[in-house]
Coordinates of C-alpha atoms in Angstrom, one line a residue:
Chain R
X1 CA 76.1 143.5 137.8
X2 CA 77.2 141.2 140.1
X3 CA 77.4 137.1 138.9
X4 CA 78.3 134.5 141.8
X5 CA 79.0 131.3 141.0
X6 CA 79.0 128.8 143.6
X7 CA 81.6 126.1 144.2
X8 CA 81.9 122.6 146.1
X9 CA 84.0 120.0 147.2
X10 CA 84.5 117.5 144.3
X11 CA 82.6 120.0 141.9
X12 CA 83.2 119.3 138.4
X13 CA 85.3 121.9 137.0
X14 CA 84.2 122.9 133.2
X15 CA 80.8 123.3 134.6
X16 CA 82.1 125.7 136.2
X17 CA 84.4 127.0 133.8
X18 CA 82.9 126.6 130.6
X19 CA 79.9 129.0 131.3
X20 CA 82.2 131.7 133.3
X21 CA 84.2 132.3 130.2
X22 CA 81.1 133.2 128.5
X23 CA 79.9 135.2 131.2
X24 CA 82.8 136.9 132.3
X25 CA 82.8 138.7 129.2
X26 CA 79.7 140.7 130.2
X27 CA 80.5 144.5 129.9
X28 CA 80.3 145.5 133.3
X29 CA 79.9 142.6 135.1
X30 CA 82.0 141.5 137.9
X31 CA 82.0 137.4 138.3
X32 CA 82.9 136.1 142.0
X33 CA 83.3 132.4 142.8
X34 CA 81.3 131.7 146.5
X35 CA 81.4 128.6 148.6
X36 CA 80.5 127.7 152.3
X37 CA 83.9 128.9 153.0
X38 CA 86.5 130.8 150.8
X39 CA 89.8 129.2 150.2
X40 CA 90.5 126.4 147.8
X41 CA 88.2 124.3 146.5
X42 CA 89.2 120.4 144.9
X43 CA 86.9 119.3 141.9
X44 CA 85.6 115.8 141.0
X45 CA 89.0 114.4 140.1
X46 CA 91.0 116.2 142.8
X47 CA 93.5 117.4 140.4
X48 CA 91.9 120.6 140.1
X49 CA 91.6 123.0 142.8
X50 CA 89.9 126.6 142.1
X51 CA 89.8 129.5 144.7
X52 CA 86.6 130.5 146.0
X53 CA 87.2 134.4 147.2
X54 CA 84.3 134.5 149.4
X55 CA 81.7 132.6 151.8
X56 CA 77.9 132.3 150.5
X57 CA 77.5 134.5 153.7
X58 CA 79.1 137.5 152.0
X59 CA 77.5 137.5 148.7
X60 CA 73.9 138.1 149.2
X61 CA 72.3 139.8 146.5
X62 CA 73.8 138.7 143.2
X63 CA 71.8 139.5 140.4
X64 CA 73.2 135.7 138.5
X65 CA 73.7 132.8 140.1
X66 CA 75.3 129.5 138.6
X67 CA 75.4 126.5 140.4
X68 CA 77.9 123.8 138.7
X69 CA 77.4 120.1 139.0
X70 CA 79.4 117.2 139.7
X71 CA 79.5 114.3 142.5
X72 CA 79.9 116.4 145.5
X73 CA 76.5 117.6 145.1
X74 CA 75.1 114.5 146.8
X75 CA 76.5 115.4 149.9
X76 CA 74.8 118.8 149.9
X77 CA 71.2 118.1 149.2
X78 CA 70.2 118.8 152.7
X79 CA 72.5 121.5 153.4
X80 CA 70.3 124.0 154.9
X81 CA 73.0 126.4 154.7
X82 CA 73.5 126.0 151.1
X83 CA 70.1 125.6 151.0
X84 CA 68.8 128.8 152.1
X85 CA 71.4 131.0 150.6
X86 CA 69.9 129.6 147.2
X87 CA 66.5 130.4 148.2
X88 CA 67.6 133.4 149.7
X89 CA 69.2 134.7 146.4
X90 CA 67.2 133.6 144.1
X91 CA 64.3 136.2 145.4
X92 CA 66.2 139.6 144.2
X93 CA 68.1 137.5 141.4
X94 CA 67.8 138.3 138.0
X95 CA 68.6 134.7 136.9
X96 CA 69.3 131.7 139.3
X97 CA 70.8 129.1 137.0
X98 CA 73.0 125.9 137.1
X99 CA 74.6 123.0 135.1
X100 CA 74.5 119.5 135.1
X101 CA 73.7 118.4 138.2
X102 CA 73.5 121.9 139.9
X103 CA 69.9 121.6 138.8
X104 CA 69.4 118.9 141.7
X105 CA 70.5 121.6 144.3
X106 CA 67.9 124.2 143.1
X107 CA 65.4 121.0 143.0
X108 CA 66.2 120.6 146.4
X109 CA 66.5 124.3 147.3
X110 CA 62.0 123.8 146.2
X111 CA 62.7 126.2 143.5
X112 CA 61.9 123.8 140.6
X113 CA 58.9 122.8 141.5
X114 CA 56.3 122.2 138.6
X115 CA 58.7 123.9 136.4
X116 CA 60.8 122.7 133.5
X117 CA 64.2 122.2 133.9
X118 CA 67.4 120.2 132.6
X119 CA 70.0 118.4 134.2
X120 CA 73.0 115.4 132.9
X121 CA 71.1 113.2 130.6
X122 CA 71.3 110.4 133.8
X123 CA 70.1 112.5 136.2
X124 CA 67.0 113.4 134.6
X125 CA 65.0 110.4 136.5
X126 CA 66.2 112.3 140.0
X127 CA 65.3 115.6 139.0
X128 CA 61.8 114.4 138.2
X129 CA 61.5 112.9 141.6
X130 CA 62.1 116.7 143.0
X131 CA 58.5 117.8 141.5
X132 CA 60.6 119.0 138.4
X133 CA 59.5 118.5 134.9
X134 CA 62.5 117.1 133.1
X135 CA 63.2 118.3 129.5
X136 CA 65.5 116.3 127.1
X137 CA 66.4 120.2 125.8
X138 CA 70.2 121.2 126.1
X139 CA 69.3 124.2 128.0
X140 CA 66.0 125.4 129.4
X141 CA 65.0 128.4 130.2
X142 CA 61.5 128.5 132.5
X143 CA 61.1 132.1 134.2
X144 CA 64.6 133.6 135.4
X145 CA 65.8 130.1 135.6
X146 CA 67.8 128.7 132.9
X147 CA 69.3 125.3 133.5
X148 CA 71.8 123.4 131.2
X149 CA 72.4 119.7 130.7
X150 CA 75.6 117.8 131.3
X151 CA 79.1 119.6 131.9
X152 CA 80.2 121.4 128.5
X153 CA 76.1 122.2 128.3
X154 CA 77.4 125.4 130.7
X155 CA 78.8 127.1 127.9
X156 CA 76.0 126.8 125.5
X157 CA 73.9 128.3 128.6
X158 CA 76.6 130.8 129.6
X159 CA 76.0 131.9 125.7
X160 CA 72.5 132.0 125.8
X161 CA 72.6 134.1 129.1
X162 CA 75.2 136.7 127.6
X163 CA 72.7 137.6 124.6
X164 CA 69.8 137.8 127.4
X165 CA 72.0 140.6 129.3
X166 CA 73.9 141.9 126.3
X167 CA 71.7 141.4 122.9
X168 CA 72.4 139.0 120.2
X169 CA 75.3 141.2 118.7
X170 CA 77.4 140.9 122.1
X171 CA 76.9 137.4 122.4
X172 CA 78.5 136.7 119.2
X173 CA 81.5 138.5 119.6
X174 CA 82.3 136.6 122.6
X175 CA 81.3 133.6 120.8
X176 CA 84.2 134.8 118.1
X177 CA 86.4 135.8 120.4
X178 CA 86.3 132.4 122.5
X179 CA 86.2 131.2 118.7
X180 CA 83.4 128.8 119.6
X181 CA 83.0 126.8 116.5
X182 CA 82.5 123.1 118.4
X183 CA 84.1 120.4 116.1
X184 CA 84.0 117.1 118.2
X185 CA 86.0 114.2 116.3
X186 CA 82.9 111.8 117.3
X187 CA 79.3 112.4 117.4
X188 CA 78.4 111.0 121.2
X189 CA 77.6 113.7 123.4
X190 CA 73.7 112.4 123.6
X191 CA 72.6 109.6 124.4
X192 CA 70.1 110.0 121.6
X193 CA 73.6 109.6 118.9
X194 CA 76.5 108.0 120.8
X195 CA 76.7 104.1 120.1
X196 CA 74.4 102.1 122.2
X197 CA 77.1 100.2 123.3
X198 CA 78.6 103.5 124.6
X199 CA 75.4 104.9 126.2
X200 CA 75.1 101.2 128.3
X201 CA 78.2 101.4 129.3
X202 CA 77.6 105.0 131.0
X203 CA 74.0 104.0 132.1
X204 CA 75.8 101.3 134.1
X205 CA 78.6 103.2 135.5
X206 CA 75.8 105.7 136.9
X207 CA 76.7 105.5 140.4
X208 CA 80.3 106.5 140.3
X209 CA 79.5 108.9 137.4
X210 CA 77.1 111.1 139.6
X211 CA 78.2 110.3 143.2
Chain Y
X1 CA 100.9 108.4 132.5
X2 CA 101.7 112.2 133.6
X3 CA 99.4 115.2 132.1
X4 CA 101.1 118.9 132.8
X5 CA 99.4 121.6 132.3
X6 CA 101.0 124.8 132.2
X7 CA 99.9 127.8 134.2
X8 CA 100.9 131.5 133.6
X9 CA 99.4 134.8 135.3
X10 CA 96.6 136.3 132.7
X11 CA 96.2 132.2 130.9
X12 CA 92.5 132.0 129.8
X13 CA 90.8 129.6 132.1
X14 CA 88.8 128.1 129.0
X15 CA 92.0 126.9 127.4
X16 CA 92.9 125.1 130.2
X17 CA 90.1 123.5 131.9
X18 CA 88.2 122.7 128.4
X19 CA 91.6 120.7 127.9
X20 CA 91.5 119.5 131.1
X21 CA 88.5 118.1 131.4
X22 CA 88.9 115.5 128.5
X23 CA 92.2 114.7 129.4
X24 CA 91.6 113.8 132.8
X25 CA 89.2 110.6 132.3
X26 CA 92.2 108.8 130.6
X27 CA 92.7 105.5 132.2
X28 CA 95.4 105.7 134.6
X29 CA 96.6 109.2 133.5
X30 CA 97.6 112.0 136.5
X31 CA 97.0 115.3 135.7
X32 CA 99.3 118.3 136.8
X33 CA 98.7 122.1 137.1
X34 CA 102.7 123.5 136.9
X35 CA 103.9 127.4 136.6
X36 CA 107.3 128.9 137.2
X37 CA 106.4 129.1 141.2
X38 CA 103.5 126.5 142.5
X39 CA 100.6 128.5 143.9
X40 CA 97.5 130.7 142.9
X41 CA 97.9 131.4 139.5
X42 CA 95.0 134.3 138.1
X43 CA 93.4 134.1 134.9
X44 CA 93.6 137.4 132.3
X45 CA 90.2 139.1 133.6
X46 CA 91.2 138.5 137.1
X47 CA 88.3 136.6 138.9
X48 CA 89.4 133.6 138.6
X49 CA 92.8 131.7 140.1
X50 CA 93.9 128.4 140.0
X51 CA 96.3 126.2 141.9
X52 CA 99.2 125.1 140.2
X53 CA 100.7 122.0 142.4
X54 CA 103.9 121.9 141.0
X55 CA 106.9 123.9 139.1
X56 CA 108.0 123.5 136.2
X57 CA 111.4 122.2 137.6
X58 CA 109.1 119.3 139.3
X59 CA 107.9 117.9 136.6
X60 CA 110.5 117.0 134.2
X61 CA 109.4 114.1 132.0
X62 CA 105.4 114.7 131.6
X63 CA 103.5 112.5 129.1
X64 CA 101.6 115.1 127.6
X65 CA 101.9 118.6 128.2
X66 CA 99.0 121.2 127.3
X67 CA 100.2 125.1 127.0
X68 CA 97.2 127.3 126.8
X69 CA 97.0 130.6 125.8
X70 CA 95.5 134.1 127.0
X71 CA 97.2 137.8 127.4
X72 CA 99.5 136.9 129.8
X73 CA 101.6 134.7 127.4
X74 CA 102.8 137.6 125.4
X75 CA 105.0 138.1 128.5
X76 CA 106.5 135.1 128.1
X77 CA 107.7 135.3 124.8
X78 CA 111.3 135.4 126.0
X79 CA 111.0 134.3 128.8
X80 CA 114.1 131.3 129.0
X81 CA 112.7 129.3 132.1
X82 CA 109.5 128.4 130.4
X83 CA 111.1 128.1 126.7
X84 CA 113.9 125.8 128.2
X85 CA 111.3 123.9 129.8
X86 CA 109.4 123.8 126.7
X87 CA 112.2 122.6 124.8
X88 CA 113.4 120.1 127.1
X89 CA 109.9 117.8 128.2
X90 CA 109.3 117.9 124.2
X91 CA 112.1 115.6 124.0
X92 CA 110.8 112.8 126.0
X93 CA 106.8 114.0 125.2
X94 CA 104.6 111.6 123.5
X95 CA 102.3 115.0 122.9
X96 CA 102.9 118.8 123.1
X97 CA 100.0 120.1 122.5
X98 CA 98.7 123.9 123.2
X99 CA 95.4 125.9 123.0
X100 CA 94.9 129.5 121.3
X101 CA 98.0 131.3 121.5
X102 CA 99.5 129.0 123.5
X103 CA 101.0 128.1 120.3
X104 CA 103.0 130.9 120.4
X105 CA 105.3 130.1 122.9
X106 CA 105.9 126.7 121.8
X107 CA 106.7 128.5 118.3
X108 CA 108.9 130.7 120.2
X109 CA 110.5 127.6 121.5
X110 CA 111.2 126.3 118.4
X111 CA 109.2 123.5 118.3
X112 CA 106.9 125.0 115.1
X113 CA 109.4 125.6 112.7
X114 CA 108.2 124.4 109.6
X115 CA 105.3 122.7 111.0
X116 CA 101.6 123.2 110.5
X117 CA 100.0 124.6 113.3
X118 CA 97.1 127.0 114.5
X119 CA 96.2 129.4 116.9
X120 CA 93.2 131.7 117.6
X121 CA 92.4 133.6 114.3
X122 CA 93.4 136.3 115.5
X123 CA 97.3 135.7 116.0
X124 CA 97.6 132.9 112.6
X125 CA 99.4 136.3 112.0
X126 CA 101.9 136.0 114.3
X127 CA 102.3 132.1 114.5
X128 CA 103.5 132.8 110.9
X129 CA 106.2 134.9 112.1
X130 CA 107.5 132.1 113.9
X131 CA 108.2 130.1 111.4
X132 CA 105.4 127.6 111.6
X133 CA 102.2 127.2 108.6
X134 CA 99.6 128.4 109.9
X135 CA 96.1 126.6 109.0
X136 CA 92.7 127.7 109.6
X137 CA 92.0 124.3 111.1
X138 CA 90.5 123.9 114.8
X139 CA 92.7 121.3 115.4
X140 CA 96.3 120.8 113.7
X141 CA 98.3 117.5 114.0
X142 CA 101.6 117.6 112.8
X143 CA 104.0 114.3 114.1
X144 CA 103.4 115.0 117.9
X145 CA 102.5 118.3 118.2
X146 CA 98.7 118.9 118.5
X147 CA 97.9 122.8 118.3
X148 CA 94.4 123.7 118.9
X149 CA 92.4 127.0 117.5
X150 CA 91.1 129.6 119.7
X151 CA 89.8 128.8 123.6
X152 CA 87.2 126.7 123.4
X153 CA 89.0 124.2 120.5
X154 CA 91.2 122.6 123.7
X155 CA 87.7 120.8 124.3
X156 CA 88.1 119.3 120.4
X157 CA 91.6 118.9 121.0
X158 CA 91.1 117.2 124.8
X159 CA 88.9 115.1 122.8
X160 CA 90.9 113.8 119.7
X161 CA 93.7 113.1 122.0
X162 CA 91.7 111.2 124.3
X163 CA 90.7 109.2 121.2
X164 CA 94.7 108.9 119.7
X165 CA 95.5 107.5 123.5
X166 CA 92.6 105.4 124.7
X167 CA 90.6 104.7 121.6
X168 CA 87.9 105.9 119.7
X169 CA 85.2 104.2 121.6
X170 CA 86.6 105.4 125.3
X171 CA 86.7 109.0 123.7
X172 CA 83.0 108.4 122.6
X173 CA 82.4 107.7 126.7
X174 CA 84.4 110.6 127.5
X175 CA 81.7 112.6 124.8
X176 CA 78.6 111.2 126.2
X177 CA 80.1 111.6 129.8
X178 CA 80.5 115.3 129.3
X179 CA 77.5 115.4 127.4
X180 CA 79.6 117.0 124.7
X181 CA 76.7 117.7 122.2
X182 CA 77.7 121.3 121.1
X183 CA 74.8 123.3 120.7
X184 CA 75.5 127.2 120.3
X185 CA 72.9 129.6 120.0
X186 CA 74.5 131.1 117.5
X187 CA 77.2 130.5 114.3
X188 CA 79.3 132.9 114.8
X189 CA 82.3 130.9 116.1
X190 CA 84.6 131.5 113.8
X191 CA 85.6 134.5 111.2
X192 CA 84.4 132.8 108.3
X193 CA 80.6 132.0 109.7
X194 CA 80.7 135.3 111.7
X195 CA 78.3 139.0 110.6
X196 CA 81.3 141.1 109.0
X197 CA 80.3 143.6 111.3
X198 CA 81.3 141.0 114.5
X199 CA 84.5 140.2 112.7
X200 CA 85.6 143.7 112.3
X201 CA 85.0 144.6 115.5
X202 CA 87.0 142.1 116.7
X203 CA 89.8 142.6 114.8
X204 CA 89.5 146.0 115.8
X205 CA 89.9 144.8 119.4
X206 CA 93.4 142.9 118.7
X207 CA 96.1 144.3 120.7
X208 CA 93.4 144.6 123.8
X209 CA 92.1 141.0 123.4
X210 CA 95.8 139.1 122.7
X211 CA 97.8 141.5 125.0

């Protein structure tokens, strides 16, 4: 089993991360991160820089695919080469997935059309305006493609996707043995709980949030 | 304000980039990746490398520094380079903090003697033998050393120390921002919430998941 995950300039990094740790854990599996081209790749912030081992080109039948969010998605909405290889993939795939805003790339990719799908809480507007049906859900699963809401929503899908390939059982021993209890000190990761104040603050910072 | 986080060959990437990820929205803070020698730095199942920028002899007076965990630390355990290190940026620190069994080498530094601490369940064990209290807590604060339970804790860690930094509403921006809104598909995070059966295998699996 082969899982590729696909990374970008200014990529945001535990999107990334969060659901490889789950799924690297998959007996048997062998997880490879894929870009345009391979080499070192800067996330959101640019104090993080991850190594992608091979081009898009030279992974062409993996039977997972994540796509990660994060502002340098923008600029590859009409990447045709990106593009393609998505489309390309996601015929022989087993499961074409993504995170945050990754979900805008298979939106743009055509392959959530009239289909259900998640994305960051304020990008659900522009996933709608791709002919997907935006769910307020933490991760959806429509078909063989699961997509997960903002950043840390990864590893909730990565999760999820480790009891679909390895049974319930499996999933919970790597959810002991990342010793995945979640205790945030606040309750404000929705926008449905965190203080309004909070969620207008964000709602107006939108811009430079997502591009 | 300077963030360095410490890289090793076979770190868990979780530890670090769940960390990472909170810490790095902190107004005006620079985040740092540092090892012994700057480069690509390969996680402990091997498909995933990072860059760190710096050594650890480039970064002398750090802020904060964040020590995750993974296999690979067990190697470390004497080693006097990192320990000095250790030893010396916790003078001038305003938080040492570490995830998983990162905790371990700041115990073997000296810093947890007689301190409450914590470290994934699996090695409390072994924290104990250091000298430091172990405490089934996800997140231990004792004066300015935050330890954080297994893997993905560095997320609630990231987060509290965002809060004890910024404040309690910027954390709560940093939450919604990551859309932090933990929602596992299971509630098996922990030995205590766990199927016995899950926990004994696990604790089965000790010396090949810590070393």
């Amino acid at each position: 089993m082969q899982i590729a995950i696909v990374l970008f300039d200014r990529f945001t990094a535990l999107d990334a991360v969060g659901t490889y740790e789950m799924l690297c854990n998959i007996p048997g599996a062998e997880t490879v991160f894929v870009a345009e081209r391979p080499g070192p790749v800067r996330n959101d912030r640019g104090g993080l820089t991850l190594i992608a081992e091979k081009p898009l080109a030279g992974v062409t039948a993996p039977d997972v695919v994540v796509v990660p969010g994060g502002p340098g998605q923008v600029a590859l909405m009409d990447n045709e080469e990106l593009l393609d290889w998505l489309r390309t993939v996601h015929v022989t795939s087993t499961w074409t997935t993504s995170v945050c805003t990754g979900s805008l790339l298979l939106a743009a990719a055509g392959l959530l059309e009239g289909r259900r799908a998640t994305s960051h809480w304020l990008a659900l507007d522009d996933l709608a305006a791709y002919g997907a049906e935006p769910t307020g859900e933490r991760v959806v699963t429509d078909g063989r493609i699961i997509t997960a809401a903002g950043v840390s929503a990864g590893i909730d899908m990565g999760l999820t996707l480790v009891g679909e390939i390895a049974g319930d059982q499996y999933a919970q021993m790597v959810q002991l043995g990342t010793e995945y209890d979640p205790q945030p000190p606040y309750d404000a990761g929705s926008p449905r709980k965190a203080p309004a104040e909070v969620v207008d603050t964000l709602r107006a910072m939108k811009e430079s949030i997502l591009r």
